[in-house]
Coordinates of C-alpha atoms and ligand atoms in Angstrom, one line a residue:
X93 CA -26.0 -5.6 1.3
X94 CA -25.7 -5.5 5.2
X95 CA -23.6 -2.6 6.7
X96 CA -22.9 -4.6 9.5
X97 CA -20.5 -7.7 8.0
X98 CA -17.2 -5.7 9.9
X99 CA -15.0 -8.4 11.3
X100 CA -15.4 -8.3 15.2
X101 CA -11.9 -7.6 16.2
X102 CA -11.6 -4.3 14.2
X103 CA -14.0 -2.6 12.6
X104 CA -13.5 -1.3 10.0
X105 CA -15.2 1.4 7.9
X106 CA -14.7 3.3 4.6
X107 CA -15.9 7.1 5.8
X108 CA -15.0 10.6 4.4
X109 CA -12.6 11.5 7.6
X110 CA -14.8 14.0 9.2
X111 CA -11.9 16.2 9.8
X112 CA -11.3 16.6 5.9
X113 CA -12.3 19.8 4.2
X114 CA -12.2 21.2 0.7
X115 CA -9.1 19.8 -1.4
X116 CA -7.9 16.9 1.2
X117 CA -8.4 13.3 -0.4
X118 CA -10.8 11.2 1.6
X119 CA -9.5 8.5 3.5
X120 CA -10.0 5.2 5.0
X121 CA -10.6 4.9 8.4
X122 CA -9.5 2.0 10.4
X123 CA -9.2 1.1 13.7
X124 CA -5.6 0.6 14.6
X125 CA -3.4 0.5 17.9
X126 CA -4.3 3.9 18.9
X127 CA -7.9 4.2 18.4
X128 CA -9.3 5.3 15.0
X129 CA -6.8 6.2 12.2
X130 CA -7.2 7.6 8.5
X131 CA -5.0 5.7 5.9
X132 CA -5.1 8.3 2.5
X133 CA -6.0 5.9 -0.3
X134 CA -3.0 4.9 -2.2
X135 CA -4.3 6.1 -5.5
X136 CA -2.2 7.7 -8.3
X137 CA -3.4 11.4 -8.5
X138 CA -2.1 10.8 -12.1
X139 CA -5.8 9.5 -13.1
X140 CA -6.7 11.9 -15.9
X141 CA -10.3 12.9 -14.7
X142 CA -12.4 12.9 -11.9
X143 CA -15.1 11.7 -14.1
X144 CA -17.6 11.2 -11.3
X145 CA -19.0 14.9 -11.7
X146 CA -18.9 14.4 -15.2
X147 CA -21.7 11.4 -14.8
X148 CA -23.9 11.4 -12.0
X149 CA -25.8 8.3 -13.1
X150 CA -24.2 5.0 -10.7
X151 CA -22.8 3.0 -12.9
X152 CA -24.8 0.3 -11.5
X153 CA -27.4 1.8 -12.9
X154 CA -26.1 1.5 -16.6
X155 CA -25.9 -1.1 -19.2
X156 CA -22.1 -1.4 -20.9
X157 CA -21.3 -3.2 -23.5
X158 CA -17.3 -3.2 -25.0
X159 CA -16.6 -3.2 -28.7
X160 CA -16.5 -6.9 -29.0
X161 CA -20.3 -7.2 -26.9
X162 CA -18.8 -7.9 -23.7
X163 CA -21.0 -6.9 -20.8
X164 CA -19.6 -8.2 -17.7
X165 CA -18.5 -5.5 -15.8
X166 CA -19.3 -2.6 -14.2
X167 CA -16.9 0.4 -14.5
X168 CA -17.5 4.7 -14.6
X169 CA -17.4 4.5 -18.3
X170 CA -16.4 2.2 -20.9
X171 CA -15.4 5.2 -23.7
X172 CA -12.3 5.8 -21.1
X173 CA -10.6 2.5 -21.9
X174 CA -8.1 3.7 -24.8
X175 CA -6.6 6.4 -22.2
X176 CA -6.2 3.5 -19.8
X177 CA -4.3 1.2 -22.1
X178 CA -1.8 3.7 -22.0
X179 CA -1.6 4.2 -19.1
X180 CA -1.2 0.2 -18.2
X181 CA 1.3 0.3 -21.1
X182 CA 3.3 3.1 -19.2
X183 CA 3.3 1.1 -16.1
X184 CA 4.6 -2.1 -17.6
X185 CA 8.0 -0.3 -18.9
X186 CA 8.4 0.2 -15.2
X187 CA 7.2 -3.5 -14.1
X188 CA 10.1 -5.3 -15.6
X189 CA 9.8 -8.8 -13.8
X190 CA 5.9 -9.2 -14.0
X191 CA 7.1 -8.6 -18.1
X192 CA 9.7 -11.4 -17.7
X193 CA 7.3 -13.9 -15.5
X194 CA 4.9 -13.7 -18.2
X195 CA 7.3 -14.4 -20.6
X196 CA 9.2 -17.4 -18.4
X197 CA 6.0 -18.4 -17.5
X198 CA 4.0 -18.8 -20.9
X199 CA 4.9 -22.3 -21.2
X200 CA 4.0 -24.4 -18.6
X201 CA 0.7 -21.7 -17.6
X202 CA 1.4 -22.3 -13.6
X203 CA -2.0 -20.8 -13.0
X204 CA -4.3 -23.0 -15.4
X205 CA -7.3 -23.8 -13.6
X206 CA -7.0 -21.2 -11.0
X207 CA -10.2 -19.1 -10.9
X208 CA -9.0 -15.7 -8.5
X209 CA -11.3 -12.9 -6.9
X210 CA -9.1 -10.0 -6.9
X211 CA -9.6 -7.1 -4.2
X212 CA -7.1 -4.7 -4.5
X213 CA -6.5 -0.9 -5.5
X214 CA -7.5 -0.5 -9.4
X215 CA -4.8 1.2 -10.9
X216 CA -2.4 0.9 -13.9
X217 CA 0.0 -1.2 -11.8
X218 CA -2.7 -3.5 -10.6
X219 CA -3.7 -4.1 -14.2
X220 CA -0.4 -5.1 -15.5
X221 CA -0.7 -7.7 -12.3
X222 CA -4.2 -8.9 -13.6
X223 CA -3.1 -9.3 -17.4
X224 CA -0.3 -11.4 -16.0
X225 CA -2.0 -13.3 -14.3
X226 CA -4.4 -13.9 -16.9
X227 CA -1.3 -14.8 -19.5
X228 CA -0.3 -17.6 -16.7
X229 CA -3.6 -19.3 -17.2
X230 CA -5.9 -17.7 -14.4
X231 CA -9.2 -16.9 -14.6
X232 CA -10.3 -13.7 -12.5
X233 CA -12.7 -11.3 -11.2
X234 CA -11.8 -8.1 -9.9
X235 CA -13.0 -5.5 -7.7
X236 CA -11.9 -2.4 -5.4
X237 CA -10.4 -2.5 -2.0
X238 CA -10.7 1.4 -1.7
X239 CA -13.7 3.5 -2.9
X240 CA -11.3 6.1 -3.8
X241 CA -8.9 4.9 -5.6
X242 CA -9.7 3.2 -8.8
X243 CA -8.3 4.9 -12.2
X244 CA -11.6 4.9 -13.9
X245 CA -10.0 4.9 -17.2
X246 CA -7.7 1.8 -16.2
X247 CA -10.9 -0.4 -15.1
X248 CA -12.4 0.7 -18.0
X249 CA -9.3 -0.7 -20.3
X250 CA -9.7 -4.1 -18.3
X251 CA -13.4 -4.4 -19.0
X252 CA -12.6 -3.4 -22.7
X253 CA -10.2 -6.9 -22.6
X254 CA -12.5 -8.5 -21.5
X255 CA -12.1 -9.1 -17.9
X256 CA -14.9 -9.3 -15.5
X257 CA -14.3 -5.9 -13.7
X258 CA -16.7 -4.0 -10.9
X259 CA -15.1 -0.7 -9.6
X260 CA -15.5 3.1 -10.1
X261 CA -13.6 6.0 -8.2
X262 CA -16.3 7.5 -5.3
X263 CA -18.1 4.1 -4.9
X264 CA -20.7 4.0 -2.1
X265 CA -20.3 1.7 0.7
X266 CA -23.2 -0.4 -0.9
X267 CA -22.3 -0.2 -4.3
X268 CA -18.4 -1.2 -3.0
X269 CA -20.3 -4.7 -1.0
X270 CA -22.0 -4.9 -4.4
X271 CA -18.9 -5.0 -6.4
X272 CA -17.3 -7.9 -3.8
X273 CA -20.4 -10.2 -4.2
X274 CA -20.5 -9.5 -8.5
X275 CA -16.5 -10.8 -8.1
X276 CA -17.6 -13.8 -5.0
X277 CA -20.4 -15.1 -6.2
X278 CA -22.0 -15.7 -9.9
X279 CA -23.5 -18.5 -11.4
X280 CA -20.5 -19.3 -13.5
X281 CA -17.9 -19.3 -10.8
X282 CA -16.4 -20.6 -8.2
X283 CA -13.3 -19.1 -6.9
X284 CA -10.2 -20.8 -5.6
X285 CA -8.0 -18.1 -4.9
X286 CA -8.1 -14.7 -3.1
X287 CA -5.6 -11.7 -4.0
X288 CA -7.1 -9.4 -1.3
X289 CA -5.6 -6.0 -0.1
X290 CA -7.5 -5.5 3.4
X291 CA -9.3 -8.6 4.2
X292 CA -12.8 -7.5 2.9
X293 CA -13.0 -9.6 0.0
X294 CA -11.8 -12.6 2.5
X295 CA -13.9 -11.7 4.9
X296 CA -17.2 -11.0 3.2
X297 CA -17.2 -14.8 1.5
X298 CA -16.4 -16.3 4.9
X299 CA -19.4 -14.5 6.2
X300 CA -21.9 -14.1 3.3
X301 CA -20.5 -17.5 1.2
X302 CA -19.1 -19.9 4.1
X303 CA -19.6 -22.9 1.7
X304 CA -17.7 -21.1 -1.6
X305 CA -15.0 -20.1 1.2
X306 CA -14.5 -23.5 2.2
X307 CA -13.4 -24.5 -1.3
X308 CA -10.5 -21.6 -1.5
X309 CA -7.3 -23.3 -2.4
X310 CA -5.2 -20.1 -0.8
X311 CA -5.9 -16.5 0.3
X312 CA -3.2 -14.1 -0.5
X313 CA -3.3 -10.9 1.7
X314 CA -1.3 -7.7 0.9
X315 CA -1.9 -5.2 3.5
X316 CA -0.4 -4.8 7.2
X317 CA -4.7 -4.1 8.4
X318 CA -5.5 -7.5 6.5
X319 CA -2.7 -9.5 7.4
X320 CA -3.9 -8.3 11.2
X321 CA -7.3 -10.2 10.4
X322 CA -6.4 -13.1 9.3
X323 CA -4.1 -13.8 12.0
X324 CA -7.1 -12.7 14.3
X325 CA -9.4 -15.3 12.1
X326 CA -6.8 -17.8 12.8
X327 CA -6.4 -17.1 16.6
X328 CA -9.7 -17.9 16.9
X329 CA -10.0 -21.2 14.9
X330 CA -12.1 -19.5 11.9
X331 CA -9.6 -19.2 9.1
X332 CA -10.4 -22.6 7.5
X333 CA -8.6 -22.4 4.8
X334 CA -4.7 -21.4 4.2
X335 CA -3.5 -17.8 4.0
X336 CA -0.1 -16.1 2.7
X337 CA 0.9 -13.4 4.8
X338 CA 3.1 -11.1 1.6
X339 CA 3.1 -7.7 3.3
X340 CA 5.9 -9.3 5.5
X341 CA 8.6 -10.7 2.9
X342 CA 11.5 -9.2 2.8
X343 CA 12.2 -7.7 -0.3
X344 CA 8.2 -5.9 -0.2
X345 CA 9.2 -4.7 3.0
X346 CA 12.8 -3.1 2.3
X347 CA 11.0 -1.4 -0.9
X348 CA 7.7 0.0 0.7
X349 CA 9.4 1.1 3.9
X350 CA 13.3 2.1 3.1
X351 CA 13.8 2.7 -0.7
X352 CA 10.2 4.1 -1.3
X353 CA 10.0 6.7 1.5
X354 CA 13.8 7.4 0.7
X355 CA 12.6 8.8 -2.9
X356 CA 9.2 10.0 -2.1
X357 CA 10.0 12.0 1.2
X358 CA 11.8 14.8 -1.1
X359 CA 8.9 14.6 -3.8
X360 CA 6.0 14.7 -1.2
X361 CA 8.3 17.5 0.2
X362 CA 8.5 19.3 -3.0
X363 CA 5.4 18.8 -3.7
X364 CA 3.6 20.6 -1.1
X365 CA 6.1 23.1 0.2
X366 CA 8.7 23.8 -2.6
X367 CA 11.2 23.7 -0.3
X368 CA 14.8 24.0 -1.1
X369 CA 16.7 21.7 1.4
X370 CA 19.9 22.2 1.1
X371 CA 21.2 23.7 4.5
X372 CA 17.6 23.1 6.2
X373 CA 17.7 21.7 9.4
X374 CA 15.3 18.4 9.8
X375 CA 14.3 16.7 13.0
X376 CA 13.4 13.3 11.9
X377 CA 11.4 11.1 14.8
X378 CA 12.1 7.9 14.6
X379 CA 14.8 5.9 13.2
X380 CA 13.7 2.2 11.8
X381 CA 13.1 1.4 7.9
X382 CA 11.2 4.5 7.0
X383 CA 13.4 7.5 9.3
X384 CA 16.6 5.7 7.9
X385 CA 15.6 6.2 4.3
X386 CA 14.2 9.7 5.0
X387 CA 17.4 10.6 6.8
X388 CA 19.1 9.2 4.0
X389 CA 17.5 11.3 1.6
X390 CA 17.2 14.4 3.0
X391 CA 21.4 14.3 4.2
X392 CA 22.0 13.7 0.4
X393 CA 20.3 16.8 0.0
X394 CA 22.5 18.4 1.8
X395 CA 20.1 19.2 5.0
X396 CA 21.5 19.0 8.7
X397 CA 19.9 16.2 9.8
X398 CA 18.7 15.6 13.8
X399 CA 17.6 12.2 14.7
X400 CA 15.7 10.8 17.6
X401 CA 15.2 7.5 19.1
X402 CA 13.8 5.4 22.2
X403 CA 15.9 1.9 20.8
X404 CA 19.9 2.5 21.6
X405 CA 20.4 -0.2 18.5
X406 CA 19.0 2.4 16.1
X407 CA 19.7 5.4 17.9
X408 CA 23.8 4.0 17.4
X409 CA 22.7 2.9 13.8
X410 CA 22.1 6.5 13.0
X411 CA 25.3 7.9 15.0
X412 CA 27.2 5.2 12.9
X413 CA 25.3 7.3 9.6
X414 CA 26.5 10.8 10.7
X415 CA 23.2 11.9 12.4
X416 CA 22.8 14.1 16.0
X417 CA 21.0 11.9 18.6
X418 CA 19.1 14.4 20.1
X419 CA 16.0 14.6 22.6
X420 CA 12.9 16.4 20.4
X421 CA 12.9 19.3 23.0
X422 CA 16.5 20.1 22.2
X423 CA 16.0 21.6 19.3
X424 CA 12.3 21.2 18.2
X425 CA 12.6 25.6 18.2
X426 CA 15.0 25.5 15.7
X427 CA 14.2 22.9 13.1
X428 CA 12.8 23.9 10.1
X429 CA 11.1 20.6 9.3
X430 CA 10.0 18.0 11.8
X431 CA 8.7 14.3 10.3
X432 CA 7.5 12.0 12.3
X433 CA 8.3 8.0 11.8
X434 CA 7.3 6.2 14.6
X435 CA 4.2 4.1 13.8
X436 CA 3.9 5.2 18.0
X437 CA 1.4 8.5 18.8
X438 CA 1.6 11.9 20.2
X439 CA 5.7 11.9 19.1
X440 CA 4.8 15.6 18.1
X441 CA 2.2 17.1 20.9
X442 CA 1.3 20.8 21.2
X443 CA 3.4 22.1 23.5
X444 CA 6.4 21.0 21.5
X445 CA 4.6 22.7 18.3
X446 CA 4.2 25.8 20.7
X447 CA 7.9 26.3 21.0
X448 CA 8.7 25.8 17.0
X449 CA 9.4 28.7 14.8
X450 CA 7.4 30.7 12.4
X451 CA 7.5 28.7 9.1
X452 CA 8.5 25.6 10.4
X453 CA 7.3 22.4 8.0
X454 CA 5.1 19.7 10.0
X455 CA 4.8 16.0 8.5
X456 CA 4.0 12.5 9.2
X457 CA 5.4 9.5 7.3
X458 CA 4.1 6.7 9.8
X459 CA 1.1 4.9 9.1
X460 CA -1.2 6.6 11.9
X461 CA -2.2 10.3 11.7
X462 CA -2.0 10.6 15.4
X463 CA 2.0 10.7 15.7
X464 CA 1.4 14.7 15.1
X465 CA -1.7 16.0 18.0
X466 CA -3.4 17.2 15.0
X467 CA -6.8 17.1 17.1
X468 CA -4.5 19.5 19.8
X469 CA -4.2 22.3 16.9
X470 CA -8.3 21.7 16.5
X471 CA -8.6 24.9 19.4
X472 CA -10.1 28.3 19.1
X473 CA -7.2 30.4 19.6
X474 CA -5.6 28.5 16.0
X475 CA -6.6 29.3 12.5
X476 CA -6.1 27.1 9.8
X477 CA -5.7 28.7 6.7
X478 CA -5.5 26.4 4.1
X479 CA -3.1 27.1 1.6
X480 CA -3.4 24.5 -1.2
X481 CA -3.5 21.0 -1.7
X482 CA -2.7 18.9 1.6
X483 CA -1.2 22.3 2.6
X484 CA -2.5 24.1 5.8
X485 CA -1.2 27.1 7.5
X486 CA -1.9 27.0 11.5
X487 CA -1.7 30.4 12.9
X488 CA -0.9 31.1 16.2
X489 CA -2.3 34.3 18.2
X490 CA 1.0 36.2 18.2
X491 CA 1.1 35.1 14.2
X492 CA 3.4 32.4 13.9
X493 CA 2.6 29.9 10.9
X494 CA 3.1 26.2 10.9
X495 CA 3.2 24.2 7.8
X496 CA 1.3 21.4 7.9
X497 CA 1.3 18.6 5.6
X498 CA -1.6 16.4 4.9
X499 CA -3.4 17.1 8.2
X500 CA -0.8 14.9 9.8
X501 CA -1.7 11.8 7.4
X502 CA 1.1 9.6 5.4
X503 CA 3.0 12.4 3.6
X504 CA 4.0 10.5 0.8
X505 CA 0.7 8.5 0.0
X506 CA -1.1 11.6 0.3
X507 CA 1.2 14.1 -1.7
X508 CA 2.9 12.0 -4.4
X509 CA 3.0 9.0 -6.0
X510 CA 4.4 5.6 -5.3
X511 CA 7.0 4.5 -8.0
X512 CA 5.7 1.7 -10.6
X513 CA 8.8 -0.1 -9.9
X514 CA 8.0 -0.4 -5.8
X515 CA 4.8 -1.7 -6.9
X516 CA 6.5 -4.2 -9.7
X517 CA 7.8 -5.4 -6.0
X518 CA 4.9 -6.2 -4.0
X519 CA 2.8 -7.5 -7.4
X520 CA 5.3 -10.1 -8.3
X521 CA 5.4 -11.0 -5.0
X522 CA 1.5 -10.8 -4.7
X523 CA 1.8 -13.5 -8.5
X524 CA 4.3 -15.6 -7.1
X525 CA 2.7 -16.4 -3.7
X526 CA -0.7 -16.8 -5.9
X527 CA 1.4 -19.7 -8.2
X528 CA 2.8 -20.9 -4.9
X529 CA -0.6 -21.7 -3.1
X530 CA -1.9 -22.7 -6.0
X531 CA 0.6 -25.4 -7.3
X532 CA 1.6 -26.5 -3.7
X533 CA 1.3 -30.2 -3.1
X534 CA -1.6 -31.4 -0.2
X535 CA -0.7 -30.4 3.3
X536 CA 2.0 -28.1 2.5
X537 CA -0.2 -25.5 4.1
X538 CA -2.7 -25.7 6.7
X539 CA -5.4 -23.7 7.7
X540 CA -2.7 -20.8 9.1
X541 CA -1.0 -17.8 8.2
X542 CA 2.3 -18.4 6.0
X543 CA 5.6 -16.0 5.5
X544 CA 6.8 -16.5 1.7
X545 CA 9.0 -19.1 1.1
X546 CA 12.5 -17.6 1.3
X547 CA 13.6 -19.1 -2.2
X548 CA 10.5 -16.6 -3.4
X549 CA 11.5 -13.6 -1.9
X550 CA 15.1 -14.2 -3.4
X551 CA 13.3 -15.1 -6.8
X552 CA 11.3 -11.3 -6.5
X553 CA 14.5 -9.7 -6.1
X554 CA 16.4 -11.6 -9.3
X555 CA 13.5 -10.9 -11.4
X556 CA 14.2 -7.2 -11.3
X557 CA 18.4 -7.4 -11.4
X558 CA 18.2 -7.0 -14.9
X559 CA 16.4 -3.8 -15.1
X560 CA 20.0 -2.7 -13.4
X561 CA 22.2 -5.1 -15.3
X562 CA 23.4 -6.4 -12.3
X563 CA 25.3 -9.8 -12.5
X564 CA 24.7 -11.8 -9.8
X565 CA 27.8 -14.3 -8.8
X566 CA 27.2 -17.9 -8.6
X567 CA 28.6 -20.1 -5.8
X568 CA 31.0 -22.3 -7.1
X569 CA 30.7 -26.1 -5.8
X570 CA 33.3 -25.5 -3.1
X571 CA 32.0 -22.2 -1.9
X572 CA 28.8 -24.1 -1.3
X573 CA 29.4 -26.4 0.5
X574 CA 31.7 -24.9 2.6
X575 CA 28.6 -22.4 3.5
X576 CA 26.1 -25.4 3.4
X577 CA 24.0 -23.9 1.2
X578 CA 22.1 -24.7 -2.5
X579 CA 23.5 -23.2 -5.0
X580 CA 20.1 -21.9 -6.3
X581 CA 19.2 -20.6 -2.7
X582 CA 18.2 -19.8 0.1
X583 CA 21.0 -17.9 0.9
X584 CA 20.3 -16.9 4.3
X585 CA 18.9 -18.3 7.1
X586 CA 15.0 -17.2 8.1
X587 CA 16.4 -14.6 10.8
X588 CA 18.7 -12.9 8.7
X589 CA 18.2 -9.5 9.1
X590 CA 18.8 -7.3 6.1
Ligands
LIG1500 N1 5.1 6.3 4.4 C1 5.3 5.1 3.9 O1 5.3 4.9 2.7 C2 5.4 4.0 4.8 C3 5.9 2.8 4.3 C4 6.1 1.7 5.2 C5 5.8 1.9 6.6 N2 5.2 3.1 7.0 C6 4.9 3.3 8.4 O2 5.9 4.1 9.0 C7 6.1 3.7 10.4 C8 7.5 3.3 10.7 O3 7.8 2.1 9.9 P1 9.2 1.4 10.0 O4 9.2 0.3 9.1 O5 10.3 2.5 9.9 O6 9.1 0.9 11.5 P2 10.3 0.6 12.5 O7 9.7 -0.1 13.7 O8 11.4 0.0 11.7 O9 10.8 2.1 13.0 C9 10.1 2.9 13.9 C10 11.2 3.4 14.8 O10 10.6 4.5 15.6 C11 11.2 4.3 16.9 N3 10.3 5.0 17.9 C12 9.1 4.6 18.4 N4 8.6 5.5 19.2 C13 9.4 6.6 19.2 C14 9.4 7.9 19.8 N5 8.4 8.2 20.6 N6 10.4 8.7 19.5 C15 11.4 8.4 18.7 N7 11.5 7.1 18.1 C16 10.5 6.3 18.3 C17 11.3 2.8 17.1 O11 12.3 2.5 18.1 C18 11.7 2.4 15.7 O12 13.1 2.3 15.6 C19 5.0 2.6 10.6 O13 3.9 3.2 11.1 C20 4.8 2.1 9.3 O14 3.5 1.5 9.1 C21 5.1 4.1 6.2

């Protein structure tokens, strides 16, 4: 399989980030807005076993067969499978409204006839999304979108059901090409949607299956690097077929960006420094979706929290929360923590780590590892000493020590997990943008780049109210009209900001 099928606006490559030693997680290497960036694979480190030690043999190379004689698939192991129906069962307690689509859904089977090539991370949460869409009448193939970050014993539970599956943690960039083209291409298929987290799955068929591509019905694109793509496909008159951009509806967006990082900034934290926070004072950079939820957190912690800002609507927002507006050099020598989250670069540089204090904690929640110079602390009068885990100590020649956290890489995605309920979010948003495209009447979409429909987003969001037993109030006849709205929704206009 060629090497060489990177789109030609970014390239994109899956590498081992050069700069990673020992215990850091490999990561994927893209090219973003400031040059090359690592993105730490969004795996759960919950995967029971690094089985790729335990069997060297590719499991290309291997002939599978399930209990019932199934053999098309190509996972680590098939004996994993009863550990990963667990662990799919686990995630569907936490998964409430893909639980309640299926079950609203079971009648009328919105997704009979649709035939799907999945590309996406292979873990427990994606496999609850899979088995759904499976129970709404879809036929599917799957693969991964990251070489690192399939649960082996998860893809090994799908291929036990039955599903065609082709992805193994530690997958070479060959064998990962090899898995797209088993899920693309086969005598017995032809696709008509794409779930795709990243574009490659998308971008492989337009180059390597131009006719197949032709025929998609709807491409459905999760990731903020894939959504780039297809809007660069479509600038240039080569997306031929329609595309939903998901990464961008609302209710994904409030619960990867505020409520997620609000929870796993103290865990990641925690994690990697034991830190108690009460009393700490914490320099946050940044003050949008992310550094409001981390500012959040961390204040309910009972830390002093500094904020700064370049925007004078967010850098009011966060007096109007209770937070000091300060410049980084006026206090960057007394913080105890410093996070970063900008999505901009060089927000923490080496001079300004020159003047913090001995101990000080060093992380980045944005998505480029080049808010913090790490490459700055790269000099022969530093030492790393590496500490554990995603932990390195940066010693100074008069001894001071900073902390620093995942080599300046996303803090949370590298040191602890995503909740199953933020990812119920972004799969039922991923299923209901796959029913939408799929059922959507001729010329609805066009060969562009489409938001989700508003009444969706809203839809996400009731689906999980009754996890809270939250009661929603229903307009009365009057109210409605009075507001000039339905009374099933929208309820806000598309530039309502939330
Ligand atoms: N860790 C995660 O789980 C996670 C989740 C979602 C997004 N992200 C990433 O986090 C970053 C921030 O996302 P967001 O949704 O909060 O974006 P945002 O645009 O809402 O917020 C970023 C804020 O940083 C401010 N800023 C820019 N440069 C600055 C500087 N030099 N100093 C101080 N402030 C500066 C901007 O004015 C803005 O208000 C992005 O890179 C995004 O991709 C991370």
């Amino acid at each position: 399989m060629s090497k060489s099928m990177m789109g030609e606006d970014i390239k994109r490559q899956k590498i081992i980030d050069p700069i990673v030693r020992r215990t850091s997680r490999p990561s994927l290497t893209v090219l973003g807005d400031g040059g090359l960036v690592s993105i730490p694979s969004r795996d759960s480190d919950s995967s029971y076993s690094d089985s790729d030690s335990e069997d060297e043999l590719s499991p290309k190379e291997k002939q599978q067969v399930t209990v019932s004689g199934f053999s098309d698939f190509c996972v680590r192991n098939i004996k994993y499978s009863q550990i990963g129906r667990r662990e799919i069962e686990i995630a569907e307690q936490e998964m409430p409204a893909l639980m309640s689509l299926r079950k609203r859904a079971a009648g009328d089977k919105p997704l009979n006839g649709a035939r799907i090539v999945g590309c996406t991370h292979v873990t427990a949460q994606a496999a609850v999304l899979v088995e759904t869409l499976i129970e709404l009448g879809a036929q599917v193939r799957w693969c991964a979108c990251n070489i690192f970050s399939t649960q082996n014993e998860v893809a090994a539970a799908l291929a036990e059901a039955g599903i065609p599956i082709f992805a193994w943690k530690g997958e070479g960039e060959e064998e990962f090409w090899w898995c797209i083209e088993k899920c693309v291409a086969n005598t017995s298929w032809e696709p008509n949607l794409i779930l795709d987290d990243g574009g490659d799955a998308t971008h492989f068929m337009l180059r390597h299956h131009p006719n197949l591509f032709k025929k998609i019905i709807g491409i459905v694109e999760e990731s903020v690097t894939g959504v780039h793509r297809l809007y660069q496909l479509s600038k240039t008159g080569k997306l031929v077929v329609p595309a939903m951009n998901v990464n961008d509806s609302v209710t994904k967006q409030k619960f990867d960006n505020l409520y997620s990082c609000r929870e796993s900034i103290l865990d990641g934290l925690k994690r990697t420094t034991d830190i108690m926070f009460g009393g700490k004072q914490i320099l946050i950079c940044g003050y949008g979706e992310v550094g409001k939820g981390c500012s959040a957190a961390l204040k309910g912690m009972g830390s002093v929290v500094y904020v700064t800002e370049i925007d004078p609507i967010c850098a009011l927002q966060a007096c109007m929360d209770g937070f000091r507006v300060v410049k980084v050099e006026e206090v960057v020598s007394t913080v105890d923590v410093l996070i970063t989250c900008t999505g901009n670069r060089n927000v923490l540089t080496r001079p300004l780590m020159d003047k913090m204090k001995n101990g000080a904690v060093v992380a980045n929640m944005g998505h480029s590892n080049t808010e913090i110079e790490v490459a700055a602390l790269k000099t022969s009068d530093l030492v790393w000493e590496n500490i554990r885990s995603q932990v390195d100590h940066i010693i100074w020649p008069d001894g001071k020590r900073i902390v620093l956290l995942a080599e300046g890489r996303l803090l949370n995605y590298s040191c602890s997990s995503v909740p199953s309920f933020v990812l119920s979010v972004t799969s039922c948003t991923q299923a209901l943008a796959l029913i939408e495209m799929f059922n959507a009447p001729n010329g609805r979409y066009k060969h562009d780049v489409y938001l989700l429909p508003k009444k969706m987003d809203e839809y996400v969001a009731s689906l999980h109210l009754p996890q809270f037993n939250a009661h929603l109030t229903e307009l009365s006849d009057e109210q409605a009209k009075y507001l000039g709205l339905n009374k099933s929704g929208p309820f806000k206009p598309a530039y309502y900001r939330y």
